[in-house]
Short mmCIF file of C-alpha atoms and ligand atoms in Angstrom, two decimals:
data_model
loop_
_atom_site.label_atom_id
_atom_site.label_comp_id
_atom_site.label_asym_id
_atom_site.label_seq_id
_atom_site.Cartn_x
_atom_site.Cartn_y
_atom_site.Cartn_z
CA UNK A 1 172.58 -41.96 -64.10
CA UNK A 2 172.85 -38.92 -66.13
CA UNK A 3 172.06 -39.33 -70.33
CA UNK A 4 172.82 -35.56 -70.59
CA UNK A 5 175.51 -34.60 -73.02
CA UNK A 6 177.11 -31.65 -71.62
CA UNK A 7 179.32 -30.96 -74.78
CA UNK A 8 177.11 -30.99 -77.67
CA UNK A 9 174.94 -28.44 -79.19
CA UNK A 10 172.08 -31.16 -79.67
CA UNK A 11 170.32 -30.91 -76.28
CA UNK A 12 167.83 -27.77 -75.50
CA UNK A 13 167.23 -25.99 -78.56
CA UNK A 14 167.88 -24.83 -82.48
CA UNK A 15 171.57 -25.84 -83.48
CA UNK A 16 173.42 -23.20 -82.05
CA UNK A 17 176.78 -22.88 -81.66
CA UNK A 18 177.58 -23.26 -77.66
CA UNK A 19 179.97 -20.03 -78.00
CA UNK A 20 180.29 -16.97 -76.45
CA UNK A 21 180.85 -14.85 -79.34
CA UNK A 22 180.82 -11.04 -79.43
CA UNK A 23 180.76 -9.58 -82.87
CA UNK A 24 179.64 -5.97 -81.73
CA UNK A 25 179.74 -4.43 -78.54
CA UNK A 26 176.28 -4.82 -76.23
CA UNK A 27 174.16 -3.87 -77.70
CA UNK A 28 174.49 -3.62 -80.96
CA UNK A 29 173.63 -1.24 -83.47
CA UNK A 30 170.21 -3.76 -84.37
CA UNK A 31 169.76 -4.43 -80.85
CA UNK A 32 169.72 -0.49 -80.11
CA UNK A 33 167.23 0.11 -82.91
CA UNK A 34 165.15 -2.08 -81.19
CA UNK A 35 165.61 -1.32 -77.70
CA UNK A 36 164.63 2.58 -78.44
CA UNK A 37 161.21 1.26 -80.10
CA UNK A 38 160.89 -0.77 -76.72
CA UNK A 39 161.19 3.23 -74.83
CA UNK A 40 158.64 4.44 -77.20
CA UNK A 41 156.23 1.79 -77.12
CA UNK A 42 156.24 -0.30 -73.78
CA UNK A 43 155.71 1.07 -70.57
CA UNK A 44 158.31 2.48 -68.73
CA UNK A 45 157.62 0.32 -65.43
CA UNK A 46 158.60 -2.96 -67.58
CA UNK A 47 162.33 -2.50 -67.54
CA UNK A 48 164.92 -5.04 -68.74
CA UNK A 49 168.45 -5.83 -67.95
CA UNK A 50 170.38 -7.39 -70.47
CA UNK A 51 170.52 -4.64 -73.57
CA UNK A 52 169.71 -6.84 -76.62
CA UNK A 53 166.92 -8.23 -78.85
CA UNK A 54 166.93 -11.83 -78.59
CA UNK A 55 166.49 -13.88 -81.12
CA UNK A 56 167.48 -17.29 -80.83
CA UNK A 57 168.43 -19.63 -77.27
CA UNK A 58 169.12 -23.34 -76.80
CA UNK A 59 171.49 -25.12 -74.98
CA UNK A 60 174.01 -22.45 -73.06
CA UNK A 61 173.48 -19.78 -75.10
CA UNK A 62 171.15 -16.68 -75.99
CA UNK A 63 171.52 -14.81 -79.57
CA UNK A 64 170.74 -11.17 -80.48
CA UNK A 65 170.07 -9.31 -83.35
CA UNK A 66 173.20 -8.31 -83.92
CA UNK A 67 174.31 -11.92 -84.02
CA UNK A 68 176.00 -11.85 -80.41
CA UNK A 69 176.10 -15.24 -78.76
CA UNK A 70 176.05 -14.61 -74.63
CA UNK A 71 176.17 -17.53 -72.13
CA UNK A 72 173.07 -17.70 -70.23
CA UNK A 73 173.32 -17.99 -66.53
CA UNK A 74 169.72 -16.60 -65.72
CA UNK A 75 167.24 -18.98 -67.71
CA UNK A 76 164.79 -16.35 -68.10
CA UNK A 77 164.98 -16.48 -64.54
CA UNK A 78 164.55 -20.36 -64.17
CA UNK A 79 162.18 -21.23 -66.51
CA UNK A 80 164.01 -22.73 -69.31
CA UNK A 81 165.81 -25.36 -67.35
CA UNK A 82 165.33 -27.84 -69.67
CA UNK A 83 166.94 -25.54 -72.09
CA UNK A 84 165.56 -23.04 -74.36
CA UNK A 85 163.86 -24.29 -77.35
CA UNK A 86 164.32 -27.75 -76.09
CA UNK A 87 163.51 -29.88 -79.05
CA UNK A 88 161.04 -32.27 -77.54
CA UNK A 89 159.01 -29.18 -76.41
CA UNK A 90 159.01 -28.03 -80.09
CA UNK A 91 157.96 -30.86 -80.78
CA UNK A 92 154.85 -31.41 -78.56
CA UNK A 93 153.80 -27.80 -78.87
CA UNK A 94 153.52 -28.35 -82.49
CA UNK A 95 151.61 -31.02 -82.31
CA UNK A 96 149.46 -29.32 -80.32
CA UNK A 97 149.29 -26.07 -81.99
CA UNK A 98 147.77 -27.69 -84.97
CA UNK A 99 145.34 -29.37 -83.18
CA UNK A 100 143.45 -27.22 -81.15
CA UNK A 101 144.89 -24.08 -79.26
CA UNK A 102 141.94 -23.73 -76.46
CA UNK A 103 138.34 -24.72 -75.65
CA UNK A 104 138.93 -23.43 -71.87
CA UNK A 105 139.36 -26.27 -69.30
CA UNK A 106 136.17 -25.11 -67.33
CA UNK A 107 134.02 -25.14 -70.75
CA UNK A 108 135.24 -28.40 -72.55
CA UNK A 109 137.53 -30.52 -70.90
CA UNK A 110 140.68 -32.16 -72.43
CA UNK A 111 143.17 -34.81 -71.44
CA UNK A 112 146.62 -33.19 -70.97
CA UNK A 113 145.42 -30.70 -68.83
CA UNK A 114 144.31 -34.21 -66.67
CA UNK A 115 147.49 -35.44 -67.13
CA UNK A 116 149.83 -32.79 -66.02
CA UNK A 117 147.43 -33.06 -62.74
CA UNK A 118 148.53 -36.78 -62.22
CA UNK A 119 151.92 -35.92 -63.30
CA UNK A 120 152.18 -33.02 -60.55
CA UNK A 121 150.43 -35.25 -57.79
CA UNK A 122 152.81 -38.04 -58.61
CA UNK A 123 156.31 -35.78 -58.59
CA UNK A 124 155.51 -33.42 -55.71
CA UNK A 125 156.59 -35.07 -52.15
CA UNK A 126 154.31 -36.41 -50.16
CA UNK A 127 152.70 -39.38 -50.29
CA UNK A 128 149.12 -38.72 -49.97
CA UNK A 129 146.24 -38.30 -51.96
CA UNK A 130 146.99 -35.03 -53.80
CA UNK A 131 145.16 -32.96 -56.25
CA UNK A 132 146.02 -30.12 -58.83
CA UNK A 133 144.60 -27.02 -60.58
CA UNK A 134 146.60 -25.20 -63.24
CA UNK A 135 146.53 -21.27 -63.73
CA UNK A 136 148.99 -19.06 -65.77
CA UNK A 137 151.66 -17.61 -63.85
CA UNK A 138 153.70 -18.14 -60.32
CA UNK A 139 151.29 -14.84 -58.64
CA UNK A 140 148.18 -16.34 -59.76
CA UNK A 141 148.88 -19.85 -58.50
CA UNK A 142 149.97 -18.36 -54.99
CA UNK A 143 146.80 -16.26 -55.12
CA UNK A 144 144.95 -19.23 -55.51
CA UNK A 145 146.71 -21.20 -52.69
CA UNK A 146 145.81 -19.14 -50.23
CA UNK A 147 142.15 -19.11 -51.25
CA UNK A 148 141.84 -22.70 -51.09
CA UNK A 149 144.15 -22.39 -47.67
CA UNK A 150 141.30 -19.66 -46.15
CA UNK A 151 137.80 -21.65 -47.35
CA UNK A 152 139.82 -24.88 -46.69
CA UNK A 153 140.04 -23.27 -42.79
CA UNK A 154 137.85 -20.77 -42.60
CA UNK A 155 140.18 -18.59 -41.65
CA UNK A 156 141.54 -15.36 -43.30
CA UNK A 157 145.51 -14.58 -42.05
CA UNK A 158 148.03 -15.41 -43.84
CA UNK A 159 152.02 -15.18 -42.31
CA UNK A 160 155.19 -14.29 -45.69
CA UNK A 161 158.53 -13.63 -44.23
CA UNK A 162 161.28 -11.39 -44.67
CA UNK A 163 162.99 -11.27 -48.20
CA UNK A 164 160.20 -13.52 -49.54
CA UNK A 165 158.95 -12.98 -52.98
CA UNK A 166 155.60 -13.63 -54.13
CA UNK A 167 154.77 -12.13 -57.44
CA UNK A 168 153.18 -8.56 -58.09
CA UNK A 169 149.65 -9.24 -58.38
CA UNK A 170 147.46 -7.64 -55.32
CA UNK A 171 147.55 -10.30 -52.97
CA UNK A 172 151.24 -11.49 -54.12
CA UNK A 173 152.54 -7.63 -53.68
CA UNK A 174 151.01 -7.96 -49.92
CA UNK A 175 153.12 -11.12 -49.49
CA UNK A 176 156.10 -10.03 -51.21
CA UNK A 177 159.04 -8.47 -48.63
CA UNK A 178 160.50 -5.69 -50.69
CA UNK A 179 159.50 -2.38 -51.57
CA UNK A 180 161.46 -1.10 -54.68
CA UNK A 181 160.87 -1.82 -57.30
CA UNK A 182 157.93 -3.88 -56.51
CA UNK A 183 155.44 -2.44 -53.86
CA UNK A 184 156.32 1.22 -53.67
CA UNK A 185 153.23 3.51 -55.26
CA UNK A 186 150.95 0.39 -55.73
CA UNK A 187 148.74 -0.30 -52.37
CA UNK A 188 147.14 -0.21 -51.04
CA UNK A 189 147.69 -3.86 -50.30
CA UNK A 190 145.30 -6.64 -49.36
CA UNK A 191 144.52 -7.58 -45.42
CA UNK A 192 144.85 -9.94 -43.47
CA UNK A 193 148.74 -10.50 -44.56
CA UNK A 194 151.50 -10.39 -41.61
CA UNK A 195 155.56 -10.61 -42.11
CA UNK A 196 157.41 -12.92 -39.74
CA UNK A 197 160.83 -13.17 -39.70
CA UNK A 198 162.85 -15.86 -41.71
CA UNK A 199 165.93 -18.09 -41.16
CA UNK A 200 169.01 -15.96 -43.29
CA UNK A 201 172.13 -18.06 -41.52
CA UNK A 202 174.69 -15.60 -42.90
CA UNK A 203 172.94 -12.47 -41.46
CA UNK A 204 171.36 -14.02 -38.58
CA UNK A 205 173.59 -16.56 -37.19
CA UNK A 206 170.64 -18.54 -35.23
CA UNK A 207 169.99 -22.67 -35.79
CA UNK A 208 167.26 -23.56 -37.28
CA UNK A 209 164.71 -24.30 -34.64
CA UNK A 210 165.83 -20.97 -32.82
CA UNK A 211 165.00 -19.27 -36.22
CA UNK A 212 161.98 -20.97 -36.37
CA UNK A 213 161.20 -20.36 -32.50
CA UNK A 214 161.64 -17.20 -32.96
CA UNK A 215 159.10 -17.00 -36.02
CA UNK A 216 156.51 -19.06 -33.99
CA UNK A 217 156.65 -16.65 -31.41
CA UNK A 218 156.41 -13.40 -33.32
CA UNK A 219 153.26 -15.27 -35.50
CA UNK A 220 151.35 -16.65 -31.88
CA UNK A 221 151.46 -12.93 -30.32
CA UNK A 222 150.89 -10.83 -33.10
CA UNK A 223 148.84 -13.37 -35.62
CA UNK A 224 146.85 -16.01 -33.54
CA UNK A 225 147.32 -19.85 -34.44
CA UNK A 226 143.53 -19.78 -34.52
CA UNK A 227 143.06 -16.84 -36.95
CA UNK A 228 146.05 -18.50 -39.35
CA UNK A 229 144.90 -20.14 -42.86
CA UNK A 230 148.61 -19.94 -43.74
CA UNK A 231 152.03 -19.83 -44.01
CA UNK A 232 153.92 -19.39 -46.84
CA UNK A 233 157.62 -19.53 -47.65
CA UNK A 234 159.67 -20.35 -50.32
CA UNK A 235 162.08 -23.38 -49.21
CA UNK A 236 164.81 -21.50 -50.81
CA UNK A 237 164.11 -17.68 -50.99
CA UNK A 238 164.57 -16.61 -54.81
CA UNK A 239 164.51 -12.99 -55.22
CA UNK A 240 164.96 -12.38 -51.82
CA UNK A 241 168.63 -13.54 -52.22
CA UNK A 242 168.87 -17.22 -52.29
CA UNK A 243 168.46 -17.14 -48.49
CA UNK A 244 168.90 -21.26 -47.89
CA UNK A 245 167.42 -21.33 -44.41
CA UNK A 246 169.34 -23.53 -41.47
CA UNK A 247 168.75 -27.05 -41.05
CA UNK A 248 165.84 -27.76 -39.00
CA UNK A 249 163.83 -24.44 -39.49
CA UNK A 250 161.49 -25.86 -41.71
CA UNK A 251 160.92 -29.02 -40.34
CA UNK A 252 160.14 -27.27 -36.99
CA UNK A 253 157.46 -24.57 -39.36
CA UNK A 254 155.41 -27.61 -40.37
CA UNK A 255 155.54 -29.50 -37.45
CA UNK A 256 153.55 -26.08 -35.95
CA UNK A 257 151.24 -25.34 -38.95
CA UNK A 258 149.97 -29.47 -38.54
CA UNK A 259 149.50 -29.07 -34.40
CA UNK A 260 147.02 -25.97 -35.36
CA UNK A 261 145.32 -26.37 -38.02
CA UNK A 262 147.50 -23.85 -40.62
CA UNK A 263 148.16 -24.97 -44.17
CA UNK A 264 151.65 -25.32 -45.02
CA UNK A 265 152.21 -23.42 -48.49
CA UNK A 266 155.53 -24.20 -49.96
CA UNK A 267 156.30 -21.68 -53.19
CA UNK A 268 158.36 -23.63 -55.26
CA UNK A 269 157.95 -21.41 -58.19
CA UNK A 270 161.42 -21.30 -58.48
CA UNK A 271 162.87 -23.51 -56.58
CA UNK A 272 160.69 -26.13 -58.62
CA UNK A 273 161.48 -29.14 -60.98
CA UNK A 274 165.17 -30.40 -60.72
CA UNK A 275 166.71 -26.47 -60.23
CA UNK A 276 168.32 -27.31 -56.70
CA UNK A 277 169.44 -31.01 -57.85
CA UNK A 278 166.05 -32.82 -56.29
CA UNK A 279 162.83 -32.42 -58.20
CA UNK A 280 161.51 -30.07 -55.32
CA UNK A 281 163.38 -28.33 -52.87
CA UNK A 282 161.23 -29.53 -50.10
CA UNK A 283 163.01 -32.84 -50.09
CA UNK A 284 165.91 -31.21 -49.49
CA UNK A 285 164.71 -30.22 -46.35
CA UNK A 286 162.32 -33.15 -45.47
CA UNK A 287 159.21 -31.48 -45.85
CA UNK A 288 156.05 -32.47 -47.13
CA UNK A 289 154.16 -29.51 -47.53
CA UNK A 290 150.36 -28.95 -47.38
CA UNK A 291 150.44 -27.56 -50.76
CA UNK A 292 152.94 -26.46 -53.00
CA UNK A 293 153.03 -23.42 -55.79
CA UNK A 294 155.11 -23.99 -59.17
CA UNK A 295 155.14 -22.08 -62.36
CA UNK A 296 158.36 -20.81 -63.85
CA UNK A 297 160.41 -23.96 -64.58
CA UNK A 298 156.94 -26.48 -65.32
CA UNK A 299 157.14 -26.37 -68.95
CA UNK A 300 160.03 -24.96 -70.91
CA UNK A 301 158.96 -21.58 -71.10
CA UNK A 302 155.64 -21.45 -71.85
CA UNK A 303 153.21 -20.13 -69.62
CA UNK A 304 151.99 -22.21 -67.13
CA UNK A 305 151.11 -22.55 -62.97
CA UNK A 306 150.37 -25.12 -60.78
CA UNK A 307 148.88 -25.57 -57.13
CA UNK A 308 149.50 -29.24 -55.69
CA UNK A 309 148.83 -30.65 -52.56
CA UNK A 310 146.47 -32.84 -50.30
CA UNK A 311 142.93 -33.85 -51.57
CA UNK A 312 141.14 -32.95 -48.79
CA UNK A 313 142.73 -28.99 -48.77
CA UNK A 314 142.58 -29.28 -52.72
CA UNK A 315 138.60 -29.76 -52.58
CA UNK A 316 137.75 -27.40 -50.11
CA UNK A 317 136.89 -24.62 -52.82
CA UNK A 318 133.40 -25.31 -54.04
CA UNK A 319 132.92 -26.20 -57.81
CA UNK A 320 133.38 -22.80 -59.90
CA UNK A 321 135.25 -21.21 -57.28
CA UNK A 322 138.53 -22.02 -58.99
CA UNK A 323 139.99 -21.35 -62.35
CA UNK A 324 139.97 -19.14 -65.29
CA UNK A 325 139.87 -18.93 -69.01
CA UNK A 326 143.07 -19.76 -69.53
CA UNK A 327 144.20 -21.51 -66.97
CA UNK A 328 146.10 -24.95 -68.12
CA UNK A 329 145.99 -24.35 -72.25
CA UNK A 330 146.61 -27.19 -74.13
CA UNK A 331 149.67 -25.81 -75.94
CA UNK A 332 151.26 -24.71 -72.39
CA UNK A 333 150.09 -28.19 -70.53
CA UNK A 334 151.70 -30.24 -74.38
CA UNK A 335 154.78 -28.15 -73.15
CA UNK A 336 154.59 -29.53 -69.41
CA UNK A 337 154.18 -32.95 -70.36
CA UNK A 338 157.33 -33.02 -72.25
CA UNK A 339 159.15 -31.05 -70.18
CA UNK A 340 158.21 -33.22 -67.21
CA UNK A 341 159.09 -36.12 -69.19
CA UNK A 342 162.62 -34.92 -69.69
CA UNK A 343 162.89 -33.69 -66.31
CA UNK A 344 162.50 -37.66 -64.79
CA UNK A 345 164.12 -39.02 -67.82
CA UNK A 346 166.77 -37.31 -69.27
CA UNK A 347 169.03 -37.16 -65.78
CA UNK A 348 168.21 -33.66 -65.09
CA UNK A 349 168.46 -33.91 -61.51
CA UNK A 350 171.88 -35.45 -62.09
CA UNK A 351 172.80 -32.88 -64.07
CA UNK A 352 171.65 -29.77 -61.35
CA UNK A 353 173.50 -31.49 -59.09
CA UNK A 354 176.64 -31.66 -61.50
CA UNK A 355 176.04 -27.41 -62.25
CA UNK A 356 176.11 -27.30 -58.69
CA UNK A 357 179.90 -29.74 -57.92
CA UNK A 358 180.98 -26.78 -60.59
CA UNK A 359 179.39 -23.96 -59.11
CA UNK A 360 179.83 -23.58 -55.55
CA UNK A 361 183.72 -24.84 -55.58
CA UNK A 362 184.36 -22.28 -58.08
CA UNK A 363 182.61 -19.24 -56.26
CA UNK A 364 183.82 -20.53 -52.87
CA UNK A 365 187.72 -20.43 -54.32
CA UNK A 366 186.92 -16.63 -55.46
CA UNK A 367 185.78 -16.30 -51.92
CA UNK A 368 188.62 -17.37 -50.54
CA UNK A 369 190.63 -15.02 -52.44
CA UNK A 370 187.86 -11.77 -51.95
CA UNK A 371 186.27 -11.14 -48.53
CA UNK A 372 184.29 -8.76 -50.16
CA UNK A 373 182.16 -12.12 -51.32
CA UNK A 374 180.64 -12.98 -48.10
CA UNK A 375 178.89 -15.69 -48.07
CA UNK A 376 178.51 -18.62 -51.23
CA UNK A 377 174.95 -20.95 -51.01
CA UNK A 378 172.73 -22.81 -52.87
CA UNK A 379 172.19 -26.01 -54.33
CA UNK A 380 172.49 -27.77 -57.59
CA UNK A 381 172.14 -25.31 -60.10
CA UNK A 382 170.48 -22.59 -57.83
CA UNK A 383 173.91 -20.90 -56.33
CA UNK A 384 174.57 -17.78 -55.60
CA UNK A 385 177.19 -15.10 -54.43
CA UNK A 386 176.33 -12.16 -51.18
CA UNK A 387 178.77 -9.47 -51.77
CA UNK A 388 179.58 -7.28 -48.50
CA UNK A 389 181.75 -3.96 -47.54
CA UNK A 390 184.86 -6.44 -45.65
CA UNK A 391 185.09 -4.43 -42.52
CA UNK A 392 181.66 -4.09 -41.58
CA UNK A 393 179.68 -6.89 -43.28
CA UNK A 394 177.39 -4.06 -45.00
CA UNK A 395 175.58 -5.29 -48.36
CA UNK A 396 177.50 -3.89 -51.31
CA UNK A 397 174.96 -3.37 -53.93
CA UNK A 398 177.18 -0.95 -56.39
CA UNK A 399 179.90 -3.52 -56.55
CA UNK A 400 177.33 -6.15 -57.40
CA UNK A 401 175.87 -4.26 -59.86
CA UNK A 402 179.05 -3.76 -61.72
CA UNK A 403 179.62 -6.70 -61.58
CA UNK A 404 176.83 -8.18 -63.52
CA UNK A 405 176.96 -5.30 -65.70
CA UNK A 406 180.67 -6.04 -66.79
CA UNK A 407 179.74 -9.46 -67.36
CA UNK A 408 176.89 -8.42 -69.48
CA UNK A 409 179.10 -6.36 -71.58
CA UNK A 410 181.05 -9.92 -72.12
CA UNK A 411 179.13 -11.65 -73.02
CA UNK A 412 177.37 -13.41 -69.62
CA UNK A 413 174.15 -12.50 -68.60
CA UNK A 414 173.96 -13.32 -64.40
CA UNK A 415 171.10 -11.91 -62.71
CA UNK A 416 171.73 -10.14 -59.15
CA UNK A 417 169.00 -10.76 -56.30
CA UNK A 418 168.37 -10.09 -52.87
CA UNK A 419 166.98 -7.29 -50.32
CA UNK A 420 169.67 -5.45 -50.42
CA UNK A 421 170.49 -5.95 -54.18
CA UNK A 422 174.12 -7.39 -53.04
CA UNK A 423 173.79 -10.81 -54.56
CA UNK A 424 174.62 -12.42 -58.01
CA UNK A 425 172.52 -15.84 -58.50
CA UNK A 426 173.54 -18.47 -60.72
CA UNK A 427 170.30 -19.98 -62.81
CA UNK A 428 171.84 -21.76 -65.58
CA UNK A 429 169.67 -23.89 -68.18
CA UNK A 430 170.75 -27.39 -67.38
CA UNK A 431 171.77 -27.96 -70.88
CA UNK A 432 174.74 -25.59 -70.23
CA UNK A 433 177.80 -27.25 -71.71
CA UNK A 434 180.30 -27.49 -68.60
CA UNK A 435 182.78 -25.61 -71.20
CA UNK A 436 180.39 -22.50 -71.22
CA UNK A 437 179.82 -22.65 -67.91
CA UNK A 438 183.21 -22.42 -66.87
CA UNK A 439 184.06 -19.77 -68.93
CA UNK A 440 181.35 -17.55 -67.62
CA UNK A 441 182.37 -18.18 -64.37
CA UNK A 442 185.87 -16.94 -65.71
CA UNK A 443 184.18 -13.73 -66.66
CA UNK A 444 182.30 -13.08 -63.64
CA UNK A 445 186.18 -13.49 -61.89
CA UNK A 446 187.47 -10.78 -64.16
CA UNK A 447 184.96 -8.63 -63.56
CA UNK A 448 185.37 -9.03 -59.73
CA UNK A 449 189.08 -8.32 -59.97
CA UNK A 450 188.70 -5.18 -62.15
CA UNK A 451 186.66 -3.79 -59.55
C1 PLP B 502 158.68 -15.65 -59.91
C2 PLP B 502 158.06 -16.04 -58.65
C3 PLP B 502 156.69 -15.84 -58.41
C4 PLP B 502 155.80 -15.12 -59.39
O1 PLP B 502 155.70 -15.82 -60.59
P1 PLP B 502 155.13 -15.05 -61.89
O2 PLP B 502 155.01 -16.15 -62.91
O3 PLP B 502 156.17 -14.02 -62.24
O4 PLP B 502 153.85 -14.46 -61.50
C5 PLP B 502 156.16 -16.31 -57.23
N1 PLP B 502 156.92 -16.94 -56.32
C6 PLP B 502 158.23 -17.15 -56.51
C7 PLP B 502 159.03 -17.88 -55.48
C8 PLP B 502 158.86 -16.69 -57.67
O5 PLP B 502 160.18 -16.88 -57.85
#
């Protein structure tokens, strides 16, 4: 049962006021002051989307300098799905903070960095024998999945597929699908990485096991079962569009990678702790992967990345061959544990699933009314909208973009996703209040009609 209050301002973060309130348009005079230091001093390939200087979030809502209050439907792109600022990771990091900030894990051990290990091996699916190793950020933890995956089978190839996203690291840039804005100018990229094609329902129209027949194929002629170390797919695609594949498709993967030999890599960076209304999306699907890649949602916002999976895979690195100085600090792993606590606790799978019974009724009504929204999917609070030209079913990425960037002007931040850059995705901190919620979706309406 869910404990969540939805209504008050007490759950995920400093006392704010769960408004949207615009006192000055976006951005404001403070934020712009800001923002043209940013031009001057940051690099110009670190670009941002919402125009403000934040400086306050909790519960539904981010602040700004100016003292704007906007609705958050992005999460800092699912990470603070506990809510921002939530109070019991305050708390913890705190604690922490003014205890001792590092020693690195590979020098002098500590116990919480144990303990998110047991914590991840006991939440992930499966049950086997699993171990864990903690790095920094989504990239590095798929990095170091596929090195355990190649010394685990002493082989080197490793199969991504279409519209997946992987980080922008070397290896992760080689894995990742698109080109703009994230490989163009940058290889050249590492070897030994091949594309195969992925399930996409709307846009393909196959079942799943023809999807995934069709995937097997491609990988046995042009790859080699016996030259595979892995596959790896996200179980929903996240920047790639919120591509939720067709039942069956990744079932039939696994069932493949175990007959030869090829370690199943699920990325649930962001699919990952109670976003899609189970605590993985793999067991929405009824896979048990080989091993699994989190980050992003694992501990309220601080930085922190995970690989899970079974013993025997987990061990095959020899000792030193995995790690880093950084990799599972004791302020980020305090942060995990809490946030893992409230994740099994606080009814936050409930509550996804409850985002979602709001979500995808409200964008499938707009649908109804707008072909130009072609296609509605997702689960729990992990929805999202594919916006098409009517007639021909071409991706309309200039009517998605002003979309989000009318909403942003109101107020709503909404992030926009996909291959084609046609798709608005729904990421909302589960402490949303339903209230705010709604009335962002009520924006996002407007702005579709004024268009
Ligand atoms: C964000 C993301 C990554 C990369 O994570 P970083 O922390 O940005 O390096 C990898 N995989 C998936 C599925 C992601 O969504």
């Amino acid at each position: 049962m869910s404990t969540v209050a939805t209504n008050t301002t007490s759950v995920g973060g400093p006392t704010l006021p769960q408004e949207r309130r615009l006192v000055t348009p976006i951005p404001g005079p403070r934020s712009q002051e800001v923002l043209a230091r940013k031009s001057a001093a940051v690099a110009a390939g670190v670009s941002h989307t919402v125009p403000i200087a934040a400086v306050a979030a909790g519960g539904g809502v981010i602040v700004d300098a100016d003292g704007n209050s906007l609705i958050d439907l992005g999460s800092g792109i699912a990470v603070t799905t506990v809510g921002n600022a939530h109070p019991k990771i305050v708390a913890a990091v705190q604690e922490q903070v003014a205890q001792f900030t590092h020693t690195c894990f590979m020098i002098s051990p500590y116990e919480s960095y144990i303990a998110v290990a047991e914590a991840l091996n006991r939440i992930t699916p499966g049950d086997v024998a699993k171990k864990s190793a903690l790095f920094n950020s989504g990239a590095e933890a798929v990095e170091n999945a596929v090195k355990i995956a190649r010394k685990h089978t002493g082989r080197q190839a490793v199969v991504a597929f279409d519209h997946g996203y992987h980080g922008r690291t070397n290896l992760t840039m080689a894995l990742t699908a698109k080109a703009m804005p994230y490989k163009s100018g940058f290889g050249p990229f590492a070897g030994e990485v091949y594309r195969a094609p992925t399930s996409y329902p709307f846009r393909d129209a196959l079942s799943g096991p023809d999807a995934a027949a069709r995937a097997i194929a491609q990988i046995e002629k042009q790859v080699g079962a016996e030259n595979l170390a892995a596959i790896i797919i996200e179980p929903i695609q996240g920047e790639g569009g919120f591509v939720v594949p067709a039942d069956g498709f990744l079932p039939a993967l696994v069932d493949w990678c175990r007959a030869n030999g090829v370690v199943f890599i699920a990325d649930e960076v962001q699919t990952g702790f109670a976003r899609t209304g189970a605590m993985f999306a793999s067991e929405l699907f009824g896979i048990v992967p080989d091993l699994i890649t989190t980050a992003k949602g694992i501990a309220g916002g601080l930085p922190l990345a995970a690989v899970t999976g079974r013993a025997e895979i987990m061990d095959a690195a020899h000792p030193g061959g995995l790690g880093g100085t950084y990799g599972g600090n004791p302020v980020a792993c305090a942060a995990a544990l809490a946030a893992i606590d409230v994740f099994e606790n606080d009814g936050l799978i409930e509550r996804a699933r409850q985002i979602g019974d709001i979500l995808l009724p409200r964008l499938t009504a707009l649908q109804a009314a707008d072909p130009r929204i072609g296609d509605v999917r997702g689960r729990g609070a992990m929805v999202a909208a594919e916006f098409v030209d009517p007639t021909t079913g071409a991706p309309d990425a200039a009517l998605t973009a002003a979309i989000a960037r009318d909403c942003i002007a109101q107020g709503v931040i909404v992030l926009t996703c996909g291959t084609f850059g046609n798709v608005i995705r729904f990421l909302p901190p589960l402490s949303i209040p339903d209230t705010l919620l709604n009335e962002g979706l009520d924006v996002v309406a407007a702005a579709l009609t004024a268009h």
